[in-house]
GROMACS .gro file of C-alpha atoms in nm:
model
  383
    1UNK     CA    1  -8.009  -8.571   9.569
    2UNK     CA    2  -8.373  -8.655   9.553
    3UNK     CA    3  -8.385  -8.720   9.922
    4UNK     CA    4  -8.328  -8.340   9.978
    5UNK     CA    5  -8.603  -8.230   9.776
    6UNK     CA    6  -8.853  -8.487   9.806
    7UNK     CA    7  -9.150  -8.378  10.038
    8UNK     CA    8  -9.202  -8.651  10.314
    9UNK     CA    9  -9.534  -8.772  10.356
   10UNK     CA   10  -9.752  -8.633  10.611
   11UNK     CA   11  -9.834  -8.889  10.900
   12UNK     CA   12 -10.157  -8.912  11.072
   13UNK     CA   13 -10.194  -8.604  11.302
   14UNK     CA   14 -10.381  -8.757  11.577
   15UNK     CA   15 -10.185  -8.894  11.867
   16UNK     CA   16 -10.255  -9.243  11.866
   17UNK     CA   17 -10.181  -9.362  12.193
   18UNK     CA   18 -10.214  -9.077  12.449
   19UNK     CA   19 -10.297  -9.258  12.752
   20UNK     CA   20 -10.084  -9.568  12.700
   21UNK     CA   21  -9.766  -9.340  12.651
   22UNK     CA   22  -9.859  -9.153  12.954
   23UNK     CA   23  -9.909  -9.466  13.160
   24UNK     CA   24  -9.579  -9.605  13.017
   25UNK     CA   25  -9.408  -9.291  13.094
   26UNK     CA   26  -9.502  -9.301  13.454
   27UNK     CA   27  -9.360  -9.654  13.461
   28UNK     CA   28  -9.025  -9.530  13.379
   29UNK     CA   29  -8.998  -9.388  13.717
   30UNK     CA   30  -9.041  -9.724  13.886
   31UNK     CA   31  -8.662  -9.768  13.917
   32UNK     CA   32  -8.682  -9.445  14.138
   33UNK     CA   33  -8.934  -9.608  14.362
   34UNK     CA   34  -8.789  -9.501  14.682
   35UNK     CA   35  -8.724  -9.111  14.588
   36UNK     CA   36  -9.081  -9.120  14.444
   37UNK     CA   37  -9.248  -9.237  14.745
   38UNK     CA   38  -9.066  -8.971  14.951
   39UNK     CA   39  -9.195  -8.713  14.724
   40UNK     CA   40  -9.556  -8.824  14.763
   41UNK     CA   41  -9.521  -8.823  15.135
   42UNK     CA   42  -9.342  -8.472  15.151
   43UNK     CA   43  -9.637  -8.355  14.904
   44UNK     CA   44  -9.930  -8.493  15.126
   45UNK     CA   45  -9.780  -8.342  15.429
   46UNK     CA   46  -9.678  -8.024  15.305
   47UNK     CA   47 -10.027  -7.962  15.112
   48UNK     CA   48 -10.208  -8.080  15.436
   49UNK     CA   49 -10.045  -7.849  15.654
   50UNK     CA   50 -10.089  -7.571  15.427
   51UNK     CA   51 -10.476  -7.634  15.362
   52UNK     CA   52 -10.520  -7.621  15.744
   53UNK     CA   53 -10.426  -7.242  15.762
   54UNK     CA   54 -10.738  -7.101  15.614
   55UNK     CA   55 -10.918  -7.267  15.916
   56UNK     CA   56 -10.676  -7.078  16.161
   57UNK     CA   57 -10.742  -6.735  15.968
   58UNK     CA   58 -11.098  -6.790  15.995
   59UNK     CA   59 -11.068  -6.837  16.356
   60UNK     CA   60 -10.876  -6.516  16.396
   61UNK     CA   61 -11.150  -6.343  16.201
   62UNK     CA   62 -11.420  -6.470  16.441
   63UNK     CA   63 -11.200  -6.363  16.734
   64UNK     CA   64 -11.212  -5.998  16.587
   65UNK     CA   65 -11.563  -6.031  16.466
   66UNK     CA   66 -11.697  -6.169  16.795
   67UNK     CA   67 -11.479  -5.897  17.007
   68UNK     CA   68 -11.659  -5.597  16.778
   69UNK     CA   69 -11.997  -5.739  16.864
   70UNK     CA   70 -11.954  -5.803  17.215
   71UNK     CA   71 -11.803  -5.451  17.285
   72UNK     CA   72 -12.167  -5.332  17.141
   73UNK     CA   73 -12.346  -5.508  17.392
   74UNK     CA   74 -12.395  -5.407  17.757
   75UNK     CA   75 -12.203  -5.580  18.028
   76UNK     CA   76 -12.339  -5.800  18.277
   77UNK     CA   77 -12.609  -6.000  18.048
   78UNK     CA   78 -12.580  -6.314  17.877
   79UNK     CA   79 -12.583  -6.382  17.506
   80UNK     CA   80 -12.935  -6.531  17.526
   81UNK     CA   81 -13.048  -6.209  17.697
   82UNK     CA   82 -12.899  -5.993  17.430
   83UNK     CA   83 -13.074  -6.204  17.169
   84UNK     CA   84 -13.402  -6.207  17.320
   85UNK     CA   85 -13.366  -5.835  17.349
   86UNK     CA   86 -13.290  -5.806  16.962
   87UNK     CA   87 -13.585  -5.989  16.890
   88UNK     CA   88 -13.818  -5.795  17.122
   89UNK     CA   89 -13.732  -5.461  16.957
   90UNK     CA   90 -13.769  -5.657  16.605
   91UNK     CA   91 -13.422  -5.670  16.502
   92UNK     CA   92 -13.431  -6.026  16.389
   93UNK     CA   93 -13.150  -6.021  16.157
   94UNK     CA   94 -12.905  -5.894  16.416
   95UNK     CA   95 -13.053  -6.148  16.654
   96UNK     CA   96 -12.988  -6.422  16.419
   97UNK     CA   97 -12.634  -6.290  16.345
   98UNK     CA   98 -12.579  -6.285  16.732
   99UNK     CA   99 -12.718  -6.612  16.792
  100UNK     CA  100 -12.427  -6.766  16.566
  101UNK     CA  101 -12.153  -6.585  16.723
  102UNK     CA  102 -11.961  -6.695  17.012
  103UNK     CA  103 -11.996  -6.343  17.192
  104UNK     CA  104 -11.950  -6.244  17.538
  105UNK     CA  105 -12.136  -5.896  17.605
  106UNK     CA  106 -11.925  -5.623  17.709
  107UNK     CA  107 -11.588  -5.781  17.622
  108UNK     CA  108 -11.394  -5.647  17.335
  109UNK     CA  109 -11.134  -5.815  17.101
  110UNK     CA  110 -10.879  -6.038  17.277
  111UNK     CA  111 -10.583  -5.925  17.074
  112UNK     CA  112 -10.335  -6.161  17.262
  113UNK     CA  113 -10.540  -6.465  17.131
  114UNK     CA  114 -10.553  -6.319  16.766
  115UNK     CA  115 -10.175  -6.267  16.768
  116UNK     CA  116 -10.123  -6.620  16.882
  117UNK     CA  117 -10.358  -6.738  16.613
  118UNK     CA  118 -10.173  -6.542  16.351
  119UNK     CA  119  -9.817  -6.657  16.466
  120UNK     CA  120  -9.971  -7.029  16.430
  121UNK     CA  121 -10.075  -6.963  16.066
  122UNK     CA  122  -9.756  -6.812  15.988
  123UNK     CA  123  -9.546  -7.117  16.136
  124UNK     CA  124  -9.793  -7.364  15.949
  125UNK     CA  125  -9.704  -7.166  15.615
  126UNK     CA  126  -9.355  -7.176  15.670
  127UNK     CA  127  -9.367  -7.555  15.735
  128UNK     CA  128  -9.567  -7.619  15.435
  129UNK     CA  129  -9.345  -7.420  15.210
  130UNK     CA  130  -9.030  -7.608  15.355
  131UNK     CA  131  -9.171  -7.931  15.280
  132UNK     CA  132  -9.306  -7.831  14.924
  133UNK     CA  133  -8.953  -7.707  14.829
  134UNK     CA  134  -8.815  -8.043  14.942
  135UNK     CA  135  -9.051  -8.217  14.761
  136UNK     CA  136  -8.978  -8.006  14.434
  137UNK     CA  137  -8.606  -8.072  14.454
  138UNK     CA  138  -8.645  -8.456  14.521
  139UNK     CA  139  -8.869  -8.495  14.232
  140UNK     CA  140  -8.635  -8.285  14.005
  141UNK     CA  141  -8.325  -8.553  14.116
  142UNK     CA  142  -8.589  -8.836  14.023
  143UNK     CA  143  -8.698  -8.680  13.706
  144UNK     CA  144  -8.342  -8.618  13.599
  145UNK     CA  145  -8.225  -8.979  13.673
  146UNK     CA  146  -8.499  -9.106  13.469
  147UNK     CA  147  -8.426  -8.901  13.167
  148UNK     CA  148  -8.066  -9.017  13.190
  149UNK     CA  149  -8.189  -9.372  13.164
  150UNK     CA  150  -8.429  -9.304  12.917
  151UNK     CA  151  -8.149  -9.156  12.684
  152UNK     CA  152  -7.935  -9.431  12.758
  153UNK     CA  153  -8.198  -9.664  12.622
  154UNK     CA  154  -8.245  -9.477  12.307
  155UNK     CA  155  -7.883  -9.471  12.266
  156UNK     CA  156  -7.833  -9.859  12.304
  157UNK     CA  157  -8.155  -9.915  12.101
  158UNK     CA  158  -7.971  -9.737  11.802
  159UNK     CA  159  -7.696  -9.980  11.808
  160UNK     CA  160  -7.931 -10.284  11.803
  161UNK     CA  161  -8.149 -10.190  11.506
  162UNK     CA  162  -8.083 -10.337  11.146
  163UNK     CA  163  -7.940 -10.152  10.887
  164UNK     CA  164  -8.253 -10.152  10.693
  165UNK     CA  165  -8.436  -9.941  10.957
  166UNK     CA  166  -8.191  -9.658  10.884
  167UNK     CA  167  -8.219  -9.718  10.521
  168UNK     CA  168  -8.565  -9.649  10.515
  169UNK     CA  169  -8.575  -9.316  10.741
  170UNK     CA  170  -8.418  -8.988  10.715
  171UNK     CA  171  -8.131  -8.929  10.982
  172UNK     CA  172  -8.244  -8.612  11.079
  173UNK     CA  173  -8.604  -8.759  11.179
  174UNK     CA  174  -8.415  -9.013  11.380
  175UNK     CA  175  -8.179  -8.753  11.540
  176UNK     CA  176  -8.516  -8.545  11.643
  177UNK     CA  177  -8.629  -8.837  11.842
  178UNK     CA  178  -8.333  -8.905  12.031
  179UNK     CA  179  -8.261  -8.519  12.104
  180UNK     CA  180  -8.547  -8.288  12.059
  181UNK     CA  181  -8.819  -8.536  12.165
  182UNK     CA  182  -8.636  -8.639  12.484
  183UNK     CA  183  -8.535  -8.291  12.562
  184UNK     CA  184  -8.903  -8.165  12.512
  185UNK     CA  185  -9.039  -8.466  12.709
  186UNK     CA  186  -8.777  -8.352  13.003
  187UNK     CA  187  -8.887  -8.002  13.018
  188UNK     CA  188  -9.246  -8.093  12.995
  189UNK     CA  189  -9.229  -8.336  13.291
  190UNK     CA  190  -9.006  -8.081  13.492
  191UNK     CA  191  -9.305  -7.825  13.448
  192UNK     CA  192  -9.601  -8.070  13.518
  193UNK     CA  193  -9.511  -8.325  13.712
  194UNK     CA  194  -9.472  -8.154  14.036
  195UNK     CA  195  -9.744  -7.886  13.996
  196UNK     CA  196  -9.996  -8.209  13.891
  197UNK     CA  197  -9.894  -8.377  14.178
  198UNK     CA  198  -9.931  -8.069  14.431
  199UNK     CA  199 -10.256  -7.988  14.255
  200UNK     CA  200 -10.425  -8.336  14.302
  201UNK     CA  201 -10.344  -8.339  14.672
  202UNK     CA  202 -10.476  -7.973  14.710
  203UNK     CA  203 -10.793  -8.073  14.559
  204UNK     CA  204 -10.850  -8.353  14.767
  205UNK     CA  205 -10.778  -8.216  15.084
  206UNK     CA  206 -10.940  -7.888  15.037
  207UNK     CA  207 -11.255  -8.070  14.931
  208UNK     CA  208 -11.227  -8.247  15.261
  209UNK     CA  209 -11.200  -7.928  15.457
  210UNK     CA  210 -11.488  -7.754  15.273
  211UNK     CA  211 -11.730  -8.060  15.357
  212UNK     CA  212 -11.620  -8.019  15.721
  213UNK     CA  213 -11.747  -7.654  15.715
  214UNK     CA  214 -12.033  -7.690  15.496
  215UNK     CA  215 -12.169  -7.965  15.286
  216UNK     CA  216 -12.406  -7.748  15.086
  217UNK     CA  217 -12.147  -7.507  14.993
  218UNK     CA  218 -11.928  -7.781  14.903
  219UNK     CA  219 -12.176  -7.913  14.677
  220UNK     CA  220 -12.226  -7.589  14.475
  221UNK     CA  221 -11.835  -7.569  14.458
  222UNK     CA  222 -11.831  -7.901  14.317
  223UNK     CA  223 -12.096  -7.881  14.072
  224UNK     CA  224 -11.877  -7.656  13.871
  225UNK     CA  225 -11.623  -7.929  13.824
  226UNK     CA  226 -11.819  -8.142  13.547
  227UNK     CA  227 -11.868  -7.798  13.344
  228UNK     CA  228 -11.490  -7.739  13.364
  229UNK     CA  229 -11.401  -8.120  13.256
  230UNK     CA  230 -11.655  -8.082  12.945
  231UNK     CA  231 -11.469  -7.749  12.854
  232UNK     CA  232 -11.140  -7.906  12.890
  233UNK     CA  233 -11.214  -8.215  12.706
  234UNK     CA  234 -11.372  -8.038  12.404
  235UNK     CA  235 -11.056  -7.809  12.358
  236UNK     CA  236 -10.813  -8.094  12.436
  237UNK     CA  237 -10.949  -8.317  12.164
  238UNK     CA  238 -10.826  -8.072  11.899
  239UNK     CA  239 -10.491  -7.950  12.070
  240UNK     CA  240 -10.402  -8.310  12.141
  241UNK     CA  241 -10.404  -8.382  11.743
  242UNK     CA  242 -10.207  -8.059  11.666
  243UNK     CA  243  -9.934  -8.140  11.912
  244UNK     CA  244  -9.872  -8.479  11.750
  245UNK     CA  245  -9.868  -8.302  11.418
  246UNK     CA  246  -9.648  -8.022  11.554
  247UNK     CA  247  -9.366  -8.275  11.662
  248UNK     CA  248  -9.379  -8.466  11.353
  249UNK     CA  249  -9.329  -8.185  11.154
  250UNK     CA  250  -9.043  -8.085  11.357
  251UNK     CA  251  -8.879  -8.438  11.279
  252UNK     CA  252  -8.941  -8.380  10.910
  253UNK     CA  253  -8.786  -8.028  10.934
  254UNK     CA  254  -8.491  -8.126  11.086
  255UNK     CA  255  -8.460  -8.456  10.835
  256UNK     CA  256  -8.458  -8.200  10.573
  257UNK     CA  257  -8.209  -7.966  10.716
  258UNK     CA  258  -7.964  -8.260  10.811
  259UNK     CA  259  -7.968  -8.428  10.469
  260UNK     CA  260  -7.949  -8.086  10.287
  261UNK     CA  261  -7.632  -7.961  10.461
  262UNK     CA  262  -7.497  -8.305  10.481
  263UNK     CA  263  -7.520  -8.333  10.093
  264UNK     CA  264  -7.482  -7.955  10.038
  265UNK     CA  265  -7.193  -8.043   9.767
  266UNK     CA  266  -7.450  -8.253   9.571
  267UNK     CA  267  -7.723  -8.004   9.603
  268UNK     CA  268  -7.515  -7.721   9.476
  269UNK     CA  269  -7.368  -7.914   9.197
  270UNK     CA  270  -7.705  -8.018   9.060
  271UNK     CA  271  -7.892  -7.696   9.084
  272UNK     CA  272  -8.110  -7.806   9.360
  273UNK     CA  273  -8.081  -7.508   9.593
  274UNK     CA  274  -8.401  -7.347   9.473
  275UNK     CA  275  -8.621  -7.670   9.529
  276UNK     CA  276  -8.460  -7.731   9.862
  277UNK     CA  277  -8.535  -7.380  10.000
  278UNK     CA  278  -8.880  -7.462   9.862
  279UNK     CA  279  -8.911  -7.770  10.046
  280UNK     CA  280  -8.773  -7.600  10.364
  281UNK     CA  281  -9.015  -7.317  10.354
  282UNK     CA  282  -9.322  -7.577  10.319
  283UNK     CA  283  -9.179  -7.770  10.614
  284UNK     CA  284  -9.128  -7.472  10.827
  285UNK     CA  285  -9.474  -7.348  10.732
  286UNK     CA  286  -9.610  -7.695  10.861
  287UNK     CA  287  -9.441  -7.654  11.201
  288UNK     CA  288  -9.564  -7.314  11.229
  289UNK     CA  289  -9.924  -7.382  11.174
  290UNK     CA  290  -9.914  -7.686  11.386
  291UNK     CA  291  -9.747  -7.521  11.671
  292UNK     CA  292  -9.962  -7.217  11.651
  293UNK     CA  293 -10.294  -7.420  11.639
  294UNK     CA  294 -10.169  -7.652  11.921
  295UNK     CA  295 -10.064  -7.342  12.147
  296UNK     CA  296 -10.379  -7.150  12.066
  297UNK     CA  297 -10.621  -7.426  12.111
  298UNK     CA  298 -10.475  -7.537  12.440
  299UNK     CA  299 -10.416  -7.155  12.583
  300UNK     CA  300 -10.808  -7.160  12.575
  301UNK     CA  301 -10.850  -7.434  12.815
  302UNK     CA  302 -10.730  -7.216  13.137
  303UNK     CA  303 -10.954  -6.918  13.069
  304UNK     CA  304 -11.247  -7.150  13.028
  305UNK     CA  305 -11.204  -7.323  13.350
  306UNK     CA  306 -11.133  -7.006  13.531
  307UNK     CA  307 -11.483  -6.866  13.403
  308UNK     CA  308 -11.650  -7.165  13.528
  309UNK     CA  309 -11.490  -7.143  13.838
  310UNK     CA  310 -11.563  -6.778  13.910
  311UNK     CA  311 -11.941  -6.867  13.850
  312UNK     CA  312 -11.895  -7.129  14.158
  313UNK     CA  313 -11.726  -6.851  14.378
  314UNK     CA  314 -12.005  -6.604  14.314
  315UNK     CA  315 -12.249  -6.854  14.391
  316UNK     CA  316 -12.068  -6.958  14.717
  317UNK     CA  317 -12.043  -6.604  14.818
  318UNK     CA  318 -12.392  -6.503  14.787
  319UNK     CA  319 -12.530  -6.839  14.966
  320UNK     CA  320 -12.250  -6.790  15.235
  321UNK     CA  321 -12.380  -6.450  15.303
  322UNK     CA  322 -12.731  -6.527  15.355
  323UNK     CA  323 -12.629  -6.822  15.598
  324UNK     CA  324 -12.387  -6.585  15.800
  325UNK     CA  325 -12.676  -6.331  15.799
  326UNK     CA  326 -12.906  -6.608  15.942
  327UNK     CA  327 -12.671  -6.738  16.203
  328UNK     CA  328 -12.617  -7.073  16.026
  329UNK     CA  329 -12.250  -7.019  15.989
  330UNK     CA  330 -11.983  -6.811  16.130
  331UNK     CA  331 -11.808  -6.508  15.949
  332UNK     CA  332 -11.472  -6.682  15.996
  333UNK     CA  333 -11.582  -7.014  15.869
  334UNK     CA  334 -11.741  -6.829  15.541
  335UNK     CA  335 -11.386  -6.649  15.492
  336UNK     CA  336 -11.216  -6.970  15.525
  337UNK     CA  337 -11.461  -7.145  15.298
  338UNK     CA  338 -11.406  -6.862  15.031
  339UNK     CA  339 -11.042  -6.919  15.051
  340UNK     CA  340 -11.092  -7.287  14.997
  341UNK     CA  341 -11.293  -7.201  14.709
  342UNK     CA  342 -11.000  -7.024  14.558
  343UNK     CA  343 -10.748  -7.308  14.657
  344UNK     CA  344 -10.985  -7.580  14.485
  345UNK     CA  345 -11.047  -7.366  14.151
  346UNK     CA  346 -10.660  -7.279  14.144
  347UNK     CA  347 -10.523  -7.631  14.099
  348UNK     CA  348 -10.810  -7.703  13.822
  349UNK     CA  349 -10.710  -7.383  13.616
  350UNK     CA  350 -10.332  -7.452  13.689
  351UNK     CA  351 -10.381  -7.818  13.553
  352UNK     CA  352 -10.586  -7.696  13.281
  353UNK     CA  353 -10.330  -7.442  13.195
  354UNK     CA  354 -10.014  -7.691  13.164
  355UNK     CA  355 -10.232  -7.930  12.984
  356UNK     CA  356 -10.070  -7.799  12.658
  357UNK     CA  357  -9.721  -7.869  12.798
  358UNK     CA  358  -9.828  -8.212  12.914
  359UNK     CA  359  -9.990  -8.306  12.577
  360UNK     CA  360  -9.656  -8.197  12.392
  361UNK     CA  361  -9.447  -8.421  12.642
  362UNK     CA  362  -9.673  -8.702  12.575
  363UNK     CA  363  -9.669  -8.647  12.219
  364UNK     CA  364  -9.266  -8.658  12.221
  365UNK     CA  365  -9.292  -8.953  12.471
  366UNK     CA  366  -9.493  -9.138  12.199
  367UNK     CA  367  -9.227  -9.069  11.934
  368UNK     CA  368  -8.961  -9.218  12.162
  369UNK     CA  369  -9.143  -9.528  12.252
  370UNK     CA  370  -9.210  -9.609  11.869
  371UNK     CA  371  -8.815  -9.597  11.851
  372UNK     CA  372  -8.777  -9.805  12.161
  373UNK     CA  373  -9.050 -10.063  12.027
  374UNK     CA  374  -8.885 -10.123  11.676
  375UNK     CA  375  -8.766 -10.471  11.601
  376UNK     CA  376  -8.393 -10.536  11.682
  377UNK     CA  377  -8.129 -10.717  11.478
  378UNK     CA  378  -8.087 -11.055  11.596
  379UNK     CA  379  -7.750 -11.120  11.763
  380UNK     CA  380  -7.482 -11.305  11.560
  381UNK     CA  381  -7.482 -11.670  11.622
  382UNK     CA  382  -7.180 -11.767  11.849
  383UNK     CA  383  -6.891 -11.960  11.664
   0.00000   0.00000   0.00000
């Protein structure tokens, strides 16, 4: 049983058609066009509503802050008189801060207005969460239907392939493509597709809100994006190659196990058990090293992007604090902006963190598409 002890040649470890396979994978969703449009609509609406909430909370902060400032000022004067008095006594910092605030001297915090504002924010959060939940549920239905169709296509393809195709390949490797790779593809898409869609929508809408508050602070935040992309690209090149090697090694290991146990009588009769165990050990080591390297390399993406994002967060906090002190922006707006910075960086870190899962799924998709693209046996001529 030479096939059971022969070490299969190691194919090229690099994923050859990453973007082509990813694009083809997206096209597989075309039959579910209606649900896909509904998923996008729910995502846009839910994300848009959720992004408005920090501005509402910023308004609540302004109500509190303006009330505290107003209570410290004597009643019966205007804000302009209070600013002039502060400058006259040399307190220019307080004068600048007061000039940028919407205060009424002598009036304290309007807690009724604060309560209404917080209730509105809570209602928006609930509606956003409900829409995002509906989007995730509908996306899961769409994905499951797509995977059912992909499994059926793979099964039909196997029945249309010539016998020479099966003679030249190990059965375990073929089974790995139809079972392990499709299962991995399904789990990868389930974990990444919804999050990827929500992350893209969040980045776009949050960027628009940041621009409406302060173009300068928005520019500081956006400057960190190229650094994050460079870090992600440098790490992804290596992990992409290792993920392709991981699933190729898994296929070879499955082929060895299937052939060894289906022909166990022959292996035992001719004394090939030691050689079969040694080959299993080598193939298992290949899976271990490729899997460990892929997970380790891709796991560096999220910490790298988080570090770069924190640099931008610190810069925004410093510049924003100076602008609040000089009255160029309100405290509520800078609070909302800092929340937007977190919302802007969070999707980037999430996408970077799930990039390993996406790469693993696309590597499996490439193996499945290779099977679907094989030349079929011509149909028998009709009598």
